[in-house]
Short mmCIF file of C-alpha atoms in Angstrom, two decimals:
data_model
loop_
_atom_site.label_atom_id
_atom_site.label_comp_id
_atom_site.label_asym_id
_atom_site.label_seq_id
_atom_site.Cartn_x
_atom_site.Cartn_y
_atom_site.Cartn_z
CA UNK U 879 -19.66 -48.98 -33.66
CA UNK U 880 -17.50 -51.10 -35.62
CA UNK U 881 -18.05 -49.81 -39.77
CA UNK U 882 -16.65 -46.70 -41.26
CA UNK U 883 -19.73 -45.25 -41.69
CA UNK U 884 -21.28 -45.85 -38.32
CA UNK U 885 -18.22 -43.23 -37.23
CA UNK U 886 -18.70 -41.11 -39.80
CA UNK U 887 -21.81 -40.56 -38.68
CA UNK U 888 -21.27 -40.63 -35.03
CA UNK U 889 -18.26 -37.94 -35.84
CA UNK U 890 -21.00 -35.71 -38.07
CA UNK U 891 -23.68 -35.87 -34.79
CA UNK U 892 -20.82 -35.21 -32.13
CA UNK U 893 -19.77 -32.30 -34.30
CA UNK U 894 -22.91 -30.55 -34.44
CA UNK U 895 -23.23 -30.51 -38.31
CA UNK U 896 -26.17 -31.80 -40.38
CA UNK U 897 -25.98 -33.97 -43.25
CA UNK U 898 -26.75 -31.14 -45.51
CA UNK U 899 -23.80 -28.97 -43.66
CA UNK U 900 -21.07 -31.65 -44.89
CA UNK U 901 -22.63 -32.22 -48.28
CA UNK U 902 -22.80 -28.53 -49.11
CA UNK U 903 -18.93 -28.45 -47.97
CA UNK U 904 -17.88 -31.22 -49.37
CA UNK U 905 -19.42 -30.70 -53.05
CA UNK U 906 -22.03 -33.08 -53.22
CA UNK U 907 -26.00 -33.97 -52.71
CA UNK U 908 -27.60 -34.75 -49.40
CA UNK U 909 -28.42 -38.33 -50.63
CA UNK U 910 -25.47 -39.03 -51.97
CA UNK U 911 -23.61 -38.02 -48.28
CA UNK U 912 -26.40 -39.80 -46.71
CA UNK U 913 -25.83 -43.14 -48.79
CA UNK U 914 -21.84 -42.72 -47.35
CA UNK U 915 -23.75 -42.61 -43.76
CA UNK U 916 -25.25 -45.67 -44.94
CA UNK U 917 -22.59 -47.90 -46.14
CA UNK U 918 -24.35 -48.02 -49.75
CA UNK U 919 -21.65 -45.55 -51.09
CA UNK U 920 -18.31 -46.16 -50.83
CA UNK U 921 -16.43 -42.68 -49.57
CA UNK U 922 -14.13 -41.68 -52.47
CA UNK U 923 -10.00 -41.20 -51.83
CA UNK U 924 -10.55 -37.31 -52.66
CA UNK U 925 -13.09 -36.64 -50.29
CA UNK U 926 -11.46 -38.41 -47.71
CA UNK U 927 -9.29 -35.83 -46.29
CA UNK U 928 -11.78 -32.70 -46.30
CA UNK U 929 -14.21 -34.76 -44.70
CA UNK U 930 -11.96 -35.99 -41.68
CA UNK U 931 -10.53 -32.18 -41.27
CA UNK U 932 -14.21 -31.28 -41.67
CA UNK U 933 -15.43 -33.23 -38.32
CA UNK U 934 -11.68 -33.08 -36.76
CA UNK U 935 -11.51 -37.20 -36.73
CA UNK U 936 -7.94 -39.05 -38.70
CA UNK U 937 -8.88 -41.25 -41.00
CA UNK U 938 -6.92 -44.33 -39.05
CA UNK U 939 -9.54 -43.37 -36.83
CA UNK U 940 -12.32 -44.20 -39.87
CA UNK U 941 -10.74 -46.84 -41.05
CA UNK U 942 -10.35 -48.99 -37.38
CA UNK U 943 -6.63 -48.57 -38.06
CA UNK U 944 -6.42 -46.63 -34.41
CA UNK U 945 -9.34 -46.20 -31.74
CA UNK U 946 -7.79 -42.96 -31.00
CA UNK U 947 -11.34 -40.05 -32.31
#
């Protein structure tokens, strides 16, 4: 698990929520989330934050700037 979005979506599974659970949170579609999921979206600066707080992850963690969940 090495991109972004291969732990975003191993954060979204290990926190129990479904991709429809984060997009409804976070403000936007289903597909659109799921493209994030994906690596066809890039994951805007202002969703950033909610999202990591959202599945309790830091965003060094996202980014491979730490391996520390």
């Amino acid at each position: 698990m090495n991109t972004w979005y291969e732990k975003l979506k191993h954060a979204r599974v290990n926190s129990g929520l479904s991709q429809q659970a984060v997009s409804d949170k976070l403000g936007v579609t289903r597909s659109c989330y799921a493209h994030y999921e994906q690596g066809v979206r890039e994951l805007p600066l202002n969703l950033i934050k909610p999202l990591c707080e959202m599945l309790d992850i830091s965003a060094d963690y996202l980014f491979g700037l730490t391996d520390i969940y």
